[in-house]
Short mmCIF file of C-alpha atoms in Angstrom, two decimals:
data_model
loop_
_atom_site.label_atom_id
_atom_site.label_comp_id
_atom_site.label_asym_id
_atom_site.label_seq_id
_atom_site.Cartn_x
_atom_site.Cartn_y
_atom_site.Cartn_z
CA MET A 203 18.84 -5.37 -8.64
CA ILE A 204 16.14 -3.41 -10.44
CA GLY A 205 13.14 -1.67 -8.93
CA VAL A 206 10.23 -0.64 -11.13
CA ASP A 207 7.50 1.93 -10.54
CA VAL A 208 4.41 1.17 -12.64
CA GLY A 209 2.24 4.28 -12.56
CA SER A 210 -0.65 5.50 -14.65
CA GLN A 211 1.37 8.00 -16.70
CA SER A 212 4.71 6.19 -16.89
CA VAL A 213 6.82 3.18 -15.92
CA LYS A 214 10.17 4.01 -14.31
CA ALA A 215 13.08 1.75 -13.42
CA ALA A 216 16.01 2.19 -11.05
CA LEU A 217 19.17 0.06 -11.09
CA LEU A 218 20.96 -0.42 -7.76
CA ASP A 219 24.43 -1.84 -7.22
CA PRO A 220 25.25 -4.23 -4.34
CA ASP A 221 26.16 -1.28 -2.11
CA GLY A 222 22.69 0.26 -2.52
CA ALA A 223 23.79 3.10 -4.79
CA THR A 224 21.49 4.05 -7.66
CA VAL A 225 23.47 3.45 -10.83
CA ALA A 226 20.90 4.51 -13.42
CA THR A 227 17.22 5.31 -13.95
CA ALA A 228 15.00 5.17 -17.01
CA GLY A 229 11.35 5.59 -17.87
CA ARG A 230 8.73 5.10 -20.54
CA PRO A 231 5.28 6.75 -20.86
CA CYS A 232 1.82 5.17 -20.54
CA ALA A 233 -1.60 6.40 -21.59
CA MET A 234 -4.98 6.35 -19.82
CA ARG A 235 -8.44 6.25 -21.38
CA HIS A 236 -11.61 7.82 -20.00
CA PRO A 237 -14.51 6.21 -21.92
CA HIS A 238 -17.16 7.88 -19.73
CA ALA A 239 -17.29 10.47 -16.98
CA GLY A 240 -15.76 9.01 -13.83
CA TRP A 241 -14.20 6.07 -15.71
CA ALA A 242 -10.47 5.43 -16.10
CA GLU A 243 -8.94 2.47 -17.91
CA GLN A 244 -5.59 1.33 -19.29
CA ASP A 245 -4.62 -1.32 -21.80
CA PRO A 246 -2.34 -3.70 -19.85
CA ALA A 247 -0.11 -3.85 -22.92
CA GLU A 248 0.80 -0.23 -22.13
CA TRP A 249 2.43 -1.35 -18.88
CA GLU A 250 4.14 -4.36 -20.41
CA ASN A 251 5.63 -2.41 -23.29
CA ALA A 252 6.74 0.42 -21.02
CA LEU A 253 8.15 -2.07 -18.49
CA ALA A 254 10.23 -3.80 -21.15
CA GLY A 255 11.47 -0.47 -22.52
CA ALA A 256 12.35 0.94 -19.10
CA VAL A 257 14.20 -2.21 -17.96
CA ARG A 258 16.18 -2.49 -21.17
CA ALA A 259 17.05 1.21 -21.02
CA VAL A 260 18.20 1.13 -17.39
CA VAL A 261 20.43 -1.90 -18.00
CA ASP A 262 21.99 -0.16 -21.01
CA ALA A 263 22.43 3.07 -19.05
CA GLY A 264 24.07 1.16 -16.21
CA GLY A 265 26.57 -0.44 -18.55
CA ILE A 266 26.15 -3.91 -17.09
CA ARG A 267 25.39 -7.36 -18.48
CA PRO A 268 21.81 -8.72 -18.21
CA ASP A 269 23.05 -11.75 -16.26
CA GLU A 270 24.29 -9.44 -13.51
CA ILE A 271 20.70 -8.62 -12.54
CA SER A 272 19.74 -11.08 -9.80
CA HIS A 273 16.41 -9.67 -8.57
CA LEU A 274 13.57 -7.50 -9.86
CA GLY A 275 10.89 -5.79 -7.74
CA MET A 276 7.80 -3.89 -8.85
CA ALA A 277 5.78 -1.21 -7.09
CA CYS A 278 2.54 -0.64 -8.96
CA GLN A 279 -0.44 1.69 -8.88
CA VAL A 280 -2.92 0.38 -6.32
CA ASP A 281 -6.69 -0.11 -6.71
CA GLY A 282 -6.65 -1.46 -10.26
CA VAL A 283 -8.39 -4.63 -11.42
CA VAL A 284 -7.27 -6.77 -14.36
CA ALA A 285 -9.49 -9.67 -15.39
CA VAL A 286 -7.29 -12.51 -16.71
CA ASP A 287 -8.15 -15.83 -18.35
CA ASP A 288 -6.57 -19.25 -17.83
CA ARG A 289 -3.54 -18.22 -19.89
CA LEU A 290 -3.13 -15.08 -17.74
CA ASP A 291 -4.08 -12.93 -20.73
CA PRO A 292 -6.25 -9.85 -20.04
CA LEU A 293 -9.92 -10.18 -20.94
CA ARG A 294 -10.49 -6.41 -21.15
CA ASP A 295 -8.73 -3.15 -20.36
CA ALA A 296 -7.83 -2.68 -16.70
CA ILE A 297 -10.10 -0.60 -14.47
CA ILE A 298 -7.60 1.59 -12.62
CA TRP A 299 -7.39 3.56 -9.38
CA LEU A 300 -8.89 6.76 -10.79
CA ASP A 301 -12.09 4.99 -11.85
CA ARG A 302 -15.23 5.61 -9.76
CA ARG A 303 -17.89 3.69 -11.67
CA ALA A 304 -18.62 1.22 -8.85
CA ALA A 305 -20.55 3.54 -6.52
CA ALA A 306 -23.70 1.38 -6.67
CA GLU A 307 -21.65 -1.69 -5.74
CA VAL A 308 -20.22 0.12 -2.72
CA ASP A 309 -23.76 1.00 -1.66
CA ALA A 310 -24.82 -2.63 -2.06
CA LEU A 311 -21.93 -3.92 0.06
CA THR A 312 -22.51 -1.25 2.70
CA GLY A 313 -26.21 -2.05 2.76
CA LYS A 314 -25.47 -5.68 3.60
CA VAL A 315 -22.95 -5.28 6.43
CA GLY A 316 -22.96 -1.61 7.39
CA GLU A 317 -20.34 1.09 7.00
CA ASP A 318 -19.02 0.65 10.54
CA THR A 319 -18.32 -3.06 10.01
CA ILE A 320 -16.45 -2.35 6.80
CA PHE A 321 -14.40 0.40 8.43
CA THR A 322 -13.49 -1.46 11.63
CA THR A 323 -12.63 -4.63 9.69
CA THR A 324 -10.70 -3.20 6.78
CA GLY A 325 -9.57 0.20 8.07
CA LEU A 326 -10.95 1.64 4.83
CA ALA A 327 -13.71 4.02 3.86
CA PRO A 328 -16.38 2.32 1.71
CA ASP A 329 -15.42 3.91 -1.58
CA ALA A 330 -15.64 3.15 -5.29
CA SER A 331 -11.86 3.50 -5.67
CA HIS A 332 -11.24 0.13 -4.00
CA THR A 333 -10.91 -3.10 -5.92
CA ALA A 334 -13.71 -5.33 -4.61
CA PRO A 335 -16.47 -2.93 -5.80
CA LYS A 336 -14.80 -2.90 -9.23
CA MET A 337 -14.88 -6.71 -9.27
CA MET A 338 -18.55 -6.55 -8.33
CA TRP A 339 -19.15 -4.09 -11.18
CA LEU A 340 -17.66 -6.57 -13.66
CA ARG A 341 -20.01 -9.24 -12.34
CA ASP A 342 -23.02 -6.93 -12.56
CA HIS A 343 -22.25 -5.32 -15.93
CA GLU A 344 -19.89 -7.58 -17.90
CA LEU A 345 -20.93 -11.06 -16.87
CA GLU A 346 -19.19 -12.80 -19.79
CA VAL A 347 -15.86 -11.27 -18.79
CA PHE A 348 -16.48 -12.10 -15.14
CA ARG A 349 -17.33 -15.74 -15.91
CA ALA A 350 -14.27 -16.14 -18.12
CA ALA A 351 -11.92 -14.74 -15.47
CA ARG A 352 -9.53 -17.09 -13.73
CA SER A 353 -8.47 -14.28 -11.41
CA LEU A 354 -8.98 -10.55 -10.83
CA PRO A 355 -5.55 -9.41 -9.63
CA PRO A 356 -4.41 -5.82 -9.00
CA VAL A 357 -1.87 -4.28 -11.37
CA ALA A 358 1.10 -5.65 -9.41
CA GLY A 359 -0.45 -9.12 -9.35
CA TYR A 360 -1.13 -9.02 -13.08
CA LEU A 361 2.41 -8.03 -14.02
CA LEU A 362 3.87 -10.56 -11.59
CA ALA A 363 1.82 -13.27 -13.30
CA ARG A 364 2.96 -12.13 -16.74
CA LEU A 365 6.61 -12.20 -15.67
CA THR A 366 6.66 -15.41 -13.63
CA GLY A 367 3.42 -17.32 -14.24
CA VAL A 368 2.66 -16.96 -10.50
CA LEU A 369 -0.54 -15.27 -9.29
CA ALA A 370 0.04 -13.40 -6.03
CA GLN A 371 -0.25 -10.00 -4.37
CA ASP A 372 1.24 -8.51 -1.23
CA HIS A 373 -0.60 -7.39 1.90
CA ALA A 374 -0.44 -3.73 0.86
CA ASN A 375 -2.38 -4.38 -2.34
CA ALA A 376 -4.78 -6.80 -0.67
CA SER A 377 -5.51 -4.30 2.10
CA SER A 378 -6.95 -1.86 -0.46
CA SER A 379 -9.59 -4.33 -1.65
CA LEU A 380 -12.34 -3.56 0.91
CA VAL A 381 -12.56 -7.29 1.78
CA TYR A 382 -9.27 -7.67 3.74
CA ASP A 383 -9.13 -7.83 7.53
CA VAL A 384 -6.40 -5.35 8.45
CA SER A 385 -6.10 -6.76 12.00
CA THR A 386 -5.54 -10.39 10.98
CA GLY A 387 -3.84 -9.89 7.62
CA THR A 388 -6.24 -12.27 5.89
CA TRP A 389 -9.31 -12.07 3.67
CA SER A 390 -12.50 -11.38 5.61
CA ASP A 391 -14.91 -14.25 5.00
CA LEU A 392 -17.78 -11.96 6.01
CA LEU A 393 -16.93 -9.24 3.51
CA VAL A 394 -15.94 -11.55 0.66
CA GLY A 395 -19.28 -13.29 1.10
CA ALA A 396 -21.22 -10.02 1.35
CA ALA A 397 -19.55 -8.83 -1.87
CA GLY A 398 -20.67 -12.04 -3.57
CA LEU A 399 -17.15 -12.85 -4.74
CA ASP A 400 -15.53 -16.26 -5.11
CA PRO A 401 -12.36 -16.23 -2.96
CA ALA A 402 -10.63 -18.15 -5.75
CA LEU A 403 -10.76 -14.97 -7.87
CA LEU A 404 -8.57 -13.14 -5.36
CA ALA A 405 -4.84 -13.47 -5.98
CA PRO A 406 -3.19 -15.20 -2.96
CA ILE A 407 -1.49 -12.96 -0.39
CA ARG A 408 2.28 -13.22 0.15
CA ARG A 409 5.00 -11.01 1.66
CA SER A 410 6.12 -8.11 -0.51
CA ASP A 411 9.78 -9.16 -0.29
CA GLU A 412 9.15 -12.85 -0.99
CA VAL A 413 10.53 -14.29 -4.23
CA ALA A 414 7.58 -15.37 -6.39
CA GLY A 415 9.78 -17.10 -8.96
CA PRO A 416 12.23 -16.56 -11.81
CA LEU A 417 11.37 -14.78 -15.03
CA THR A 418 9.84 -17.06 -17.61
CA PRO A 419 12.01 -17.45 -20.72
CA ALA A 420 9.53 -15.36 -22.73
CA ALA A 421 9.48 -12.59 -20.11
CA ALA A 422 13.27 -12.63 -19.82
CA GLU A 423 13.61 -12.19 -23.58
CA ARG A 424 11.09 -9.37 -23.57
CA LEU A 425 12.87 -7.49 -20.76
CA GLY A 426 16.37 -8.21 -22.06
CA LEU A 427 17.25 -10.12 -18.88
CA THR A 428 17.95 -13.80 -18.15
CA PRO A 429 15.65 -16.52 -16.73
CA GLY A 430 17.94 -16.52 -13.71
CA CYS A 431 16.53 -13.18 -12.57
CA ARG A 432 14.13 -13.67 -9.66
CA VAL A 433 11.04 -11.53 -9.21
CA ILE A 434 9.67 -10.61 -5.79
CA VAL A 435 5.95 -10.28 -5.07
CA GLY A 436 6.30 -6.50 -4.91
CA THR A 437 3.95 -3.89 -3.50
CA GLY A 438 1.92 -0.72 -4.09
CA ASP A 439 3.43 2.48 -5.40
CA GLU A 440 2.85 4.74 -2.39
CA HIS A 441 4.01 1.94 -0.08
CA ALA A 442 7.30 1.64 -1.96
CA ALA A 443 7.65 5.43 -2.16
CA THR A 444 7.35 5.51 1.64
CA LEU A 445 10.25 3.06 1.84
CA GLY A 446 12.14 5.15 -0.71
CA ALA A 447 11.71 8.08 1.68
CA GLY A 448 13.23 6.04 4.50
CA ALA A 449 9.95 5.58 6.39
CA VAL A 450 9.97 1.96 7.50
CA GLY A 451 8.44 2.68 10.92
CA PRO A 452 6.60 5.51 12.75
CA GLY A 453 7.81 9.08 13.10
CA VAL A 454 7.73 10.25 9.48
CA VAL A 455 4.99 11.61 7.19
CA VAL A 456 5.62 10.99 3.50
CA ASP A 457 4.04 13.19 0.83
CA VAL A 458 4.09 11.36 -2.51
CA THR A 459 3.57 13.90 -5.27
CA GLY A 460 2.58 12.19 -8.51
CA THR A 461 -0.57 12.17 -10.63
CA ALA A 462 -2.29 11.72 -7.29
CA GLU A 463 -0.77 12.73 -3.95
CA PRO A 464 -0.98 10.01 -1.29
CA VAL A 465 0.07 11.14 2.18
CA CYS A 466 1.34 8.30 4.37
CA ALA A 467 2.55 7.62 7.91
CA PRO A 468 3.84 4.19 9.04
CA ALA A 469 2.32 2.75 12.22
CA ASP A 470 2.88 -0.24 14.46
CA GLU A 471 -0.80 -0.87 15.11
CA VAL A 472 -4.17 -0.33 13.49
CA VAL A 473 -5.29 3.32 13.67
CA LEU A 474 -8.97 3.99 12.97
CA ASP A 475 -9.71 7.63 12.20
CA PRO A 476 -13.15 8.61 13.55
CA GLN A 477 -13.36 11.29 10.85
CA ARG A 478 -12.37 8.75 8.19
CA LEU A 479 -10.10 11.11 6.33
CA VAL A 480 -7.24 8.60 6.50
CA GLU A 481 -7.33 4.83 6.14
CA THR A 482 -5.15 2.04 7.53
CA HIS A 483 -3.45 -0.21 4.99
CA ALA A 484 -0.81 -2.87 5.35
CA HIS A 485 2.67 -1.44 4.72
CA ALA A 486 5.22 -2.87 2.30
CA ALA A 487 7.42 -3.37 5.36
CA PRO A 488 6.25 -6.75 6.68
CA GLY A 489 4.40 -6.52 9.99
CA ARG A 490 3.89 -2.78 9.74
CA LEU A 491 0.86 -0.70 8.77
CA LEU A 492 0.52 2.45 6.69
CA VAL A 493 -2.02 5.09 7.70
CA GLU A 494 -2.73 7.13 4.61
CA ASN A 495 -5.00 9.25 2.56
CA PRO A 496 -4.84 7.52 -0.86
CA GLY A 497 -4.43 10.81 -2.64
CA PHE A 498 -6.22 13.74 -4.21
CA VAL A 499 -5.47 14.56 -7.86
CA SER A 500 -2.34 16.69 -7.60
CA GLY A 501 0.12 16.36 -10.47
CA GLY A 502 -2.94 15.45 -12.50
CA SER A 503 -4.36 18.90 -11.71
CA THR A 504 -1.24 20.65 -12.97
CA LYS A 505 -1.34 18.51 -16.11
CA TRP A 506 -5.03 19.36 -16.64
CA LEU A 507 -4.39 23.07 -16.16
CA ALA A 508 -1.43 23.01 -18.55
CA GLU A 509 -3.04 21.04 -21.35
CA SER A 510 -6.75 21.81 -21.09
CA VAL A 511 -6.77 25.43 -19.91
CA LEU A 512 -3.48 27.23 -20.52
CA GLY A 513 -2.23 25.35 -23.59
CA VAL A 514 1.32 25.00 -22.25
CA ASP A 515 3.50 22.11 -21.15
CA GLN A 516 3.23 20.90 -17.57
CA GLY A 517 6.54 22.43 -16.51
CA ALA A 518 5.38 25.89 -17.54
CA VAL A 519 2.73 25.79 -14.79
CA PHE A 520 5.49 26.14 -12.20
CA ASP A 521 7.18 28.97 -14.09
CA LEU A 522 3.88 30.85 -14.23
CA ALA A 523 3.06 30.18 -10.57
CA ALA A 524 6.39 31.67 -9.52
CA GLN A 525 5.23 35.00 -10.96
CA ALA A 526 2.15 35.24 -8.70
CA PRO A 527 2.18 36.17 -5.00
CA ALA A 528 1.42 33.89 -2.06
CA GLY A 529 -2.34 33.56 -1.83
CA ALA A 530 -2.63 33.90 -5.64
CA ASP A 531 -4.16 37.38 -5.18
CA GLY A 532 -7.38 35.84 -3.86
CA VAL A 533 -7.80 33.00 -6.39
CA ILE A 534 -8.63 29.64 -4.77
CA PHE A 535 -8.66 26.19 -6.41
CA LEU A 536 -10.31 22.99 -5.15
CA PRO A 537 -8.28 19.91 -6.22
CA ALA A 538 -11.36 17.74 -6.75
CA LEU A 539 -11.33 17.10 -10.50
CA SER A 540 -12.14 13.43 -9.87
CA GLY A 541 -13.95 13.74 -6.56
CA SER A 542 -12.68 14.97 -3.23
CA MET A 543 -10.31 13.14 -0.89
CA ALA A 544 -9.71 16.00 1.59
CA PRO A 545 -10.88 17.51 3.87
CA ARG A 546 -13.67 14.97 3.31
CA TRP A 547 -14.16 12.11 0.88
CA ASN A 548 -16.93 12.92 -1.59
CA GLU A 549 -16.99 11.26 -5.00
CA ASP A 550 -19.61 13.75 -6.25
CA MET A 551 -17.39 16.78 -5.64
CA ARG A 552 -15.68 18.46 -8.56
CA GLY A 553 -12.94 21.06 -8.84
CA ALA A 554 -13.56 24.79 -8.80
CA PHE A 555 -11.83 28.14 -9.07
CA THR A 556 -13.16 31.14 -7.16
CA GLY A 557 -12.08 34.71 -6.51
CA LEU A 558 -11.43 35.41 -10.20
CA ALA A 559 -11.26 39.03 -11.35
CA MET A 560 -10.30 40.88 -14.51
CA ASN A 561 -6.73 41.35 -13.29
CA HIS A 562 -6.11 37.61 -12.99
CA ASP A 563 -4.40 35.49 -15.64
CA GLY A 564 -2.64 32.16 -16.05
CA ARG A 565 -0.05 33.03 -13.42
CA HIS A 566 -2.72 33.28 -10.72
CA LEU A 567 -4.47 30.11 -11.89
CA ALA A 568 -1.16 28.22 -11.77
CA ARG A 569 -0.33 29.50 -8.27
CA ALA A 570 -3.85 28.69 -7.07
CA VAL A 571 -3.60 25.08 -8.30
CA LEU A 572 -0.29 24.52 -6.46
CA GLU A 573 -1.66 26.15 -3.32
CA GLY A 574 -4.97 24.25 -3.51
CA CYS A 575 -3.05 20.97 -3.52
CA ALA A 576 -1.01 22.21 -0.55
CA PHE A 577 -4.23 23.05 1.31
CA ALA A 578 -5.44 19.46 0.83
CA LEU A 579 -2.04 18.25 2.06
CA ARG A 580 -2.48 20.40 5.19
CA ASP A 581 -5.88 18.81 5.84
CA ILE A 582 -4.25 15.37 5.90
CA VAL A 583 -1.03 16.24 7.75
CA ASP A 584 -3.03 17.98 10.47
CA ARG A 585 -5.27 14.95 10.83
CA LEU A 586 -2.34 12.54 11.09
CA GLY A 587 -0.92 14.75 13.83
CA HIS A 588 -4.20 14.56 15.76
CA LEU A 589 -3.97 10.76 15.53
CA GLY A 590 -0.48 10.75 17.03
CA LEU A 591 1.26 10.12 13.70
CA GLY A 592 3.09 13.38 13.23
CA GLY A 593 6.73 13.67 12.31
CA GLU A 594 9.05 15.13 9.73
CA VAL A 595 7.29 15.70 6.41
CA ARG A 596 9.33 14.22 3.57
CA VAL A 597 8.39 14.90 -0.04
CA VAL A 598 9.03 12.48 -2.90
CA GLY A 599 8.06 12.49 -6.57
CA GLY A 600 7.92 15.38 -8.99
CA GLY A 601 6.94 17.77 -6.20
CA ALA A 602 10.27 17.16 -4.49
CA ARG A 603 12.08 18.60 -7.51
CA SER A 604 10.19 21.91 -7.54
CA ARG A 605 11.65 24.41 -5.08
CA LEU A 606 8.55 26.58 -5.51
CA TRP A 607 6.14 23.78 -4.63
CA LEU A 608 8.26 22.82 -1.61
CA GLU A 609 8.18 26.44 -0.44
CA ILE A 610 4.40 26.58 -0.91
CA LYS A 611 3.93 23.36 1.04
CA ALA A 612 6.16 24.53 3.86
CA GLY A 613 4.32 27.87 3.96
CA VAL A 614 0.83 26.32 3.97
CA LEU A 615 1.79 23.67 6.55
CA GLY A 616 3.63 26.21 8.67
CA ARG A 617 6.44 23.71 9.18
CA PRO A 618 9.63 22.56 7.42
CA VAL A 619 9.52 19.93 4.69
CA ARG A 620 12.45 17.82 3.55
CA PRO A 621 12.82 16.62 -0.04
CA VAL A 622 14.03 13.09 -0.71
CA LEU A 623 16.90 13.20 -3.20
CA ALA A 624 16.16 9.92 -4.96
CA GLU A 625 15.27 10.62 -8.56
CA GLU A 626 12.75 7.77 -8.51
CA ALA A 627 11.82 7.07 -4.89
CA THR A 628 9.07 4.57 -5.71
CA ALA A 629 11.32 2.49 -7.94
CA LEU A 630 14.02 2.76 -5.26
CA GLY A 631 11.60 1.36 -2.66
CA ALA A 632 10.83 -1.60 -4.93
CA ALA A 633 14.55 -2.18 -5.39
CA LEU A 634 15.09 -2.10 -1.61
CA LEU A 635 12.54 -4.90 -1.24
CA ALA A 636 14.31 -6.84 -4.00
CA GLY A 637 17.67 -6.29 -2.33
CA THR A 638 16.30 -7.52 0.99
CA ALA A 639 15.05 -10.68 -0.72
CA ALA A 640 18.46 -11.11 -2.34
CA GLY A 641 20.26 -10.82 1.00
CA THR A 642 22.11 -7.73 -0.22
CA PHE A 643 20.58 -5.90 2.74
CA ALA A 644 20.16 -7.47 6.16
CA ASP A 645 16.64 -6.01 6.42
CA LEU A 646 14.71 -2.93 5.34
CA ASP A 647 16.25 -0.76 8.05
CA ASP A 648 19.69 -1.66 6.70
CA ALA A 649 18.47 -1.02 3.14
CA VAL A 650 17.18 2.44 4.03
CA ALA A 651 20.36 3.35 5.93
CA ARG A 652 22.50 2.43 2.94
CA ALA A 653 20.41 3.56 -0.01
CA VAL A 654 18.09 6.44 0.95
CA GLU A 655 19.44 9.96 0.60
CA LEU A 656 17.63 12.93 2.13
CA ALA A 657 18.30 16.60 1.47
CA PRO A 658 20.76 17.83 4.12
CA THR A 659 18.57 20.84 4.90
CA THR A 660 14.83 21.40 5.07
CA VAL A 661 12.75 23.92 3.15
CA ASP A 662 11.35 26.23 5.81
CA PRO A 663 8.21 28.40 5.75
CA ASP A 664 8.60 32.09 5.04
CA PRO A 665 7.14 33.92 8.07
CA ALA A 666 6.24 36.88 5.82
CA ASP A 667 3.78 34.72 3.87
CA ARG A 668 2.21 32.93 6.85
CA GLU A 669 -0.76 35.27 7.24
CA ARG A 670 -1.62 35.16 3.55
CA HIS A 671 -1.39 31.36 3.48
CA ASP A 672 -3.61 31.04 6.56
CA GLU A 673 -6.19 33.43 5.13
CA ALA A 674 -6.18 31.58 1.81
CA TYR A 675 -6.54 28.24 3.60
CA ALA A 676 -9.56 29.54 5.51
CA ARG A 677 -11.14 30.65 2.19
CA TYR A 678 -10.35 27.24 0.70
CA ARG A 679 -12.20 25.48 3.52
CA GLY A 680 -15.13 27.85 3.12
CA LEU A 681 -15.21 27.20 -0.63
CA PHE A 682 -15.14 23.45 -0.07
CA ASP A 683 -18.12 23.63 2.28
CA ALA A 684 -20.05 25.78 -0.19
CA VAL A 685 -19.36 23.59 -3.23
CA GLU A 686 -20.08 20.42 -1.28
CA GLY A 687 -23.35 21.91 -0.08
CA ALA A 688 -24.33 22.75 -3.64
CA THR A 689 -23.56 19.22 -4.82
CA THR A 690 -25.62 17.35 -2.23
#
């Protein structure tokens, strides 16, 4: 079986054998566009080309025949909208998760039903990142595209349709729309109506591990597989990453370090955060929920620092940061380059450095960026603990491969963190869903027990750095308050 992680910077594939062992991984890059401030788009062809390249590469690397692949599962970036016509071709570039153009549409929806109704129904904060406001924006600003659209699926729904001809999305993707009732697992007639959307434009909701259909002959040829390969409905990327970290049910906090850094905790019932720092989504695990902060810009901040400020490659940021002391000698960074997601949601916030002096250089900036992201992580982990959703913190993604960043996170949190050893945890989670559908695994608990590998030891905080981390965190919170006050 193959699991695929469709992100905004790359598409990655993992090949699993019938015992749940990862045989091979492969990846291909993608590009984003930012036509205006606060906008983020991708050409859907980027995903399709990268998907085909990654799947072909992982089959070759695994040394197996294409007809040995029985099932394919995808875990895709959430909160994207792709307008498709009757032939399931895209009508324009996709509006993706990082895009915040639909603020006026959020205000319009909130004005009709009230913020409290939206929150208690959907478990979500009324925010421009979600998909229904983006659909409303298309209606309000690109009416010809909106009228020509047969459907407005998320990224996972779009790719599923391109591979199988079937339009569908799972509960995890649907629950990030702002028009889904998280308690009933269905569309909210009240909110769909208030948004002014035709329910027929919403891709139907099905279980993440349900087989949608076989690959079409054209899709099979493109991917180098056979039409006998069945494709499951699939899920969202952080939802699959949570499975790839072994978190099917409560008791674990998963830190997904990618371009953004979602922080997730499975739950058995709806949890509504009075402070609204975390939201409640449906989990990829059927019948379960995922309480999460959808993610501040984390890996994206290191990429920005590397390319736009320091003129180095992204990996060099970590080498530089290792040369600066804990607390970055007083330099503080706010990870709000595309708005703030912690300690409070504020789309008008922007990033900032403070504490700069003549003795500071790229090493201190690099350390401050890594620590600033860890401070935002602490905001979220602390809040989950207050809501009764604490547990072992497991780290997946690029951040799990950096010993320095793990040490910084442990130091800022004041608690151990455990890296997940899977090279591609999100793709692994998608493959676990595919294997469950195939009957390879009895259920997701069996899949996790057989396929998920955790580091045998945790990364523990250094007591010598605790005081400096706490002082720096206090300055970070003070800086956030000051910058937020200056923006409003």
